[in-house]
Amino acid sequence: MDDLLGLATLLRQTPMTLGLSLLTLLCVTCISIGQLLFKKAAATLPETMSLVALFTNPWLIASLALYGLTTLGWIWILRHAPLHLAYPFMGLAFLIVPTLAWIFLGEPLHWRSFAGGALIMAGVALASTH
């Protein structure tokens, strides 16, 4: 029981350093880019999907590779940061993905996206502090 209490105390005291925060942000950005790659993969798949079409789709291969690398990065981050501090950063994807989709895919971006993104960023800032 004392070990669990000691672990809980340690987790509450472990800060997110600037470097760790930047790596976490990079991880979230890569996850967001992966979403754009998945969208490109979906757009290039034929109407009648087959395993050959899936396994030879360069957008899908790139997105899966990026997700795989990002997952390894996320595991490293979680080794060095408490989950309750690192995970709120994932909320930033709700702002990053629509912005990247607007820039690179020409998808519309409405004021509601900015307002929602601002609320999410405020929530991330609040949840990532002690």
Coordinates of C-alpha atoms in Angstrom, one line a residue:
M1 CA 0.0 0.0 0.0
D2 CA 2.9 2.4 0.8
D3 CA 4.3 1.7 -2.6
L4 CA 1.1 2.8 -4.3
L5 CA 0.9 6.0 -2.2
G6 CA 4.5 6.7 -3.0
L7 CA 3.9 6.2 -6.7
A8 CA 0.8 8.5 -6.6
T9 CA 2.9 11.2 -4.8
L10 CA 5.7 10.9 -7.4
L11 CA 3.2 11.2 -10.3
R12 CA 1.7 14.3 -8.8
Q13 CA 5.2 15.9 -8.4
T14 CA 6.6 15.0 -11.9
P15 CA 6.5 18.1 -14.0
M16 CA 6.2 18.4 -17.8
T17 CA 9.5 20.0 -18.7
L18 CA 9.7 22.3 -21.8
G19 CA 11.5 19.6 -23.8
L20 CA 9.0 17.0 -22.9
S21 CA 6.1 19.3 -23.7
L22 CA 7.6 20.1 -27.1
L23 CA 8.0 16.3 -27.8
T24 CA 4.4 15.8 -26.8
L25 CA 3.3 18.5 -29.1
L26 CA 5.4 17.0 -31.9
C27 CA 3.6 13.7 -31.2
V28 CA 0.2 15.3 -31.5
T29 CA 1.2 17.1 -34.6
C30 CA 2.3 13.8 -36.2
I31 CA -1.0 12.2 -35.2
S32 CA -2.7 15.1 -36.9
I33 CA -0.7 14.7 -40.1
G34 CA -1.5 11.0 -40.0
Q35 CA -5.2 12.0 -40.2
L36 CA -4.5 14.0 -43.4
L37 CA -2.7 11.1 -44.8
F38 CA -5.6 8.8 -44.0
K39 CA -7.9 11.3 -45.8
K40 CA -5.6 11.2 -48.9
A41 CA -5.6 7.4 -48.7
A42 CA -9.4 7.2 -48.6
A43 CA -9.7 9.6 -51.5
T44 CA -7.4 7.5 -53.7
L45 CA -8.9 4.1 -53.0
P46 CA -11.0 2.6 -55.8
E47 CA -14.8 2.2 -55.4
T48 CA -14.4 -1.6 -55.1
M49 CA -11.8 -2.0 -52.4
S50 CA -9.4 -4.9 -52.3
L51 CA -6.5 -6.0 -50.1
V52 CA -4.2 -5.2 -53.1
A53 CA -5.5 -1.7 -53.3
L54 CA -5.0 -1.2 -49.6
F55 CA -1.5 -2.7 -49.4
T56 CA -0.3 -0.7 -52.4
N57 CA -1.8 2.7 -51.5
P58 CA 1.2 4.9 -50.7
W59 CA -0.9 7.3 -48.6
L60 CA -2.2 4.5 -46.4
I61 CA 1.3 3.0 -46.1
A62 CA 2.7 6.5 -45.1
S63 CA -0.1 7.1 -42.6
L64 CA 0.3 3.7 -40.9
A65 CA 4.1 4.2 -40.8
L66 CA 3.7 7.6 -39.2
Y67 CA 1.1 6.3 -36.7
G68 CA 3.5 3.4 -35.8
L69 CA 6.4 5.8 -35.2
T70 CA 4.2 8.2 -33.3
T71 CA 3.0 5.4 -31.1
L72 CA 6.6 4.5 -30.2
G73 CA 7.2 8.2 -29.4
W74 CA 4.0 8.4 -27.3
I75 CA 5.2 5.3 -25.3
W76 CA 8.5 7.1 -24.7
I77 CA 6.7 10.3 -23.6
L78 CA 4.5 8.3 -21.2
R79 CA 7.6 6.7 -19.7
H80 CA 8.8 10.2 -18.7
A81 CA 5.5 12.1 -18.0
P82 CA 2.4 11.4 -16.0
L83 CA -0.5 10.5 -18.3
H84 CA -2.7 13.1 -16.6
L85 CA -0.3 15.8 -17.8
A86 CA 0.5 14.4 -21.2
Y87 CA -2.9 13.3 -22.5
P88 CA -4.6 16.7 -22.5
F89 CA -2.2 17.6 -25.3
M90 CA -4.1 15.2 -27.5
G91 CA -7.0 17.6 -27.4
L92 CA -4.9 20.0 -29.6
A93 CA -5.5 17.6 -32.5
F94 CA -9.0 19.0 -32.7
L95 CA -7.5 22.3 -33.6
I96 CA -4.5 21.1 -35.6
V97 CA -6.4 18.7 -37.9
P98 CA -8.9 21.2 -39.2
T99 CA -6.2 23.8 -39.7
L100 CA -4.0 21.4 -41.7
A101 CA -7.0 20.2 -43.7
W102 CA -7.8 23.8 -44.6
I103 CA -4.2 24.5 -45.6
F104 CA -3.3 21.3 -47.5
L105 CA -6.7 19.9 -48.5
G106 CA -8.7 23.1 -49.1
E107 CA -11.4 22.0 -46.7
P108 CA -13.5 24.9 -45.2
L109 CA -12.6 26.3 -41.9
H110 CA -15.4 28.1 -40.0
W111 CA -15.3 30.4 -37.0
R112 CA -16.8 27.6 -34.9
S113 CA -13.6 25.6 -35.5
F114 CA -11.5 28.5 -34.1
A115 CA -13.9 29.0 -31.2
G116 CA -13.9 25.3 -30.3
G117 CA -10.1 25.2 -30.8
A118 CA -9.7 28.1 -28.4
L119 CA -11.8 26.4 -25.8
I120 CA -9.8 23.2 -26.2
M121 CA -6.5 25.0 -25.9
A122 CA -7.8 26.6 -22.7
G123 CA -8.7 23.2 -21.4
V124 CA -5.3 21.8 -22.3
A125 CA -3.6 24.7 -20.5
L126 CA -5.8 24.2 -17.5
A127 CA -5.5 20.4 -17.4
S128 CA -1.7 20.5 -17.9
T129 CA -0.9 22.5 -14.8
H130 CA -0.8 21.4 -11.2

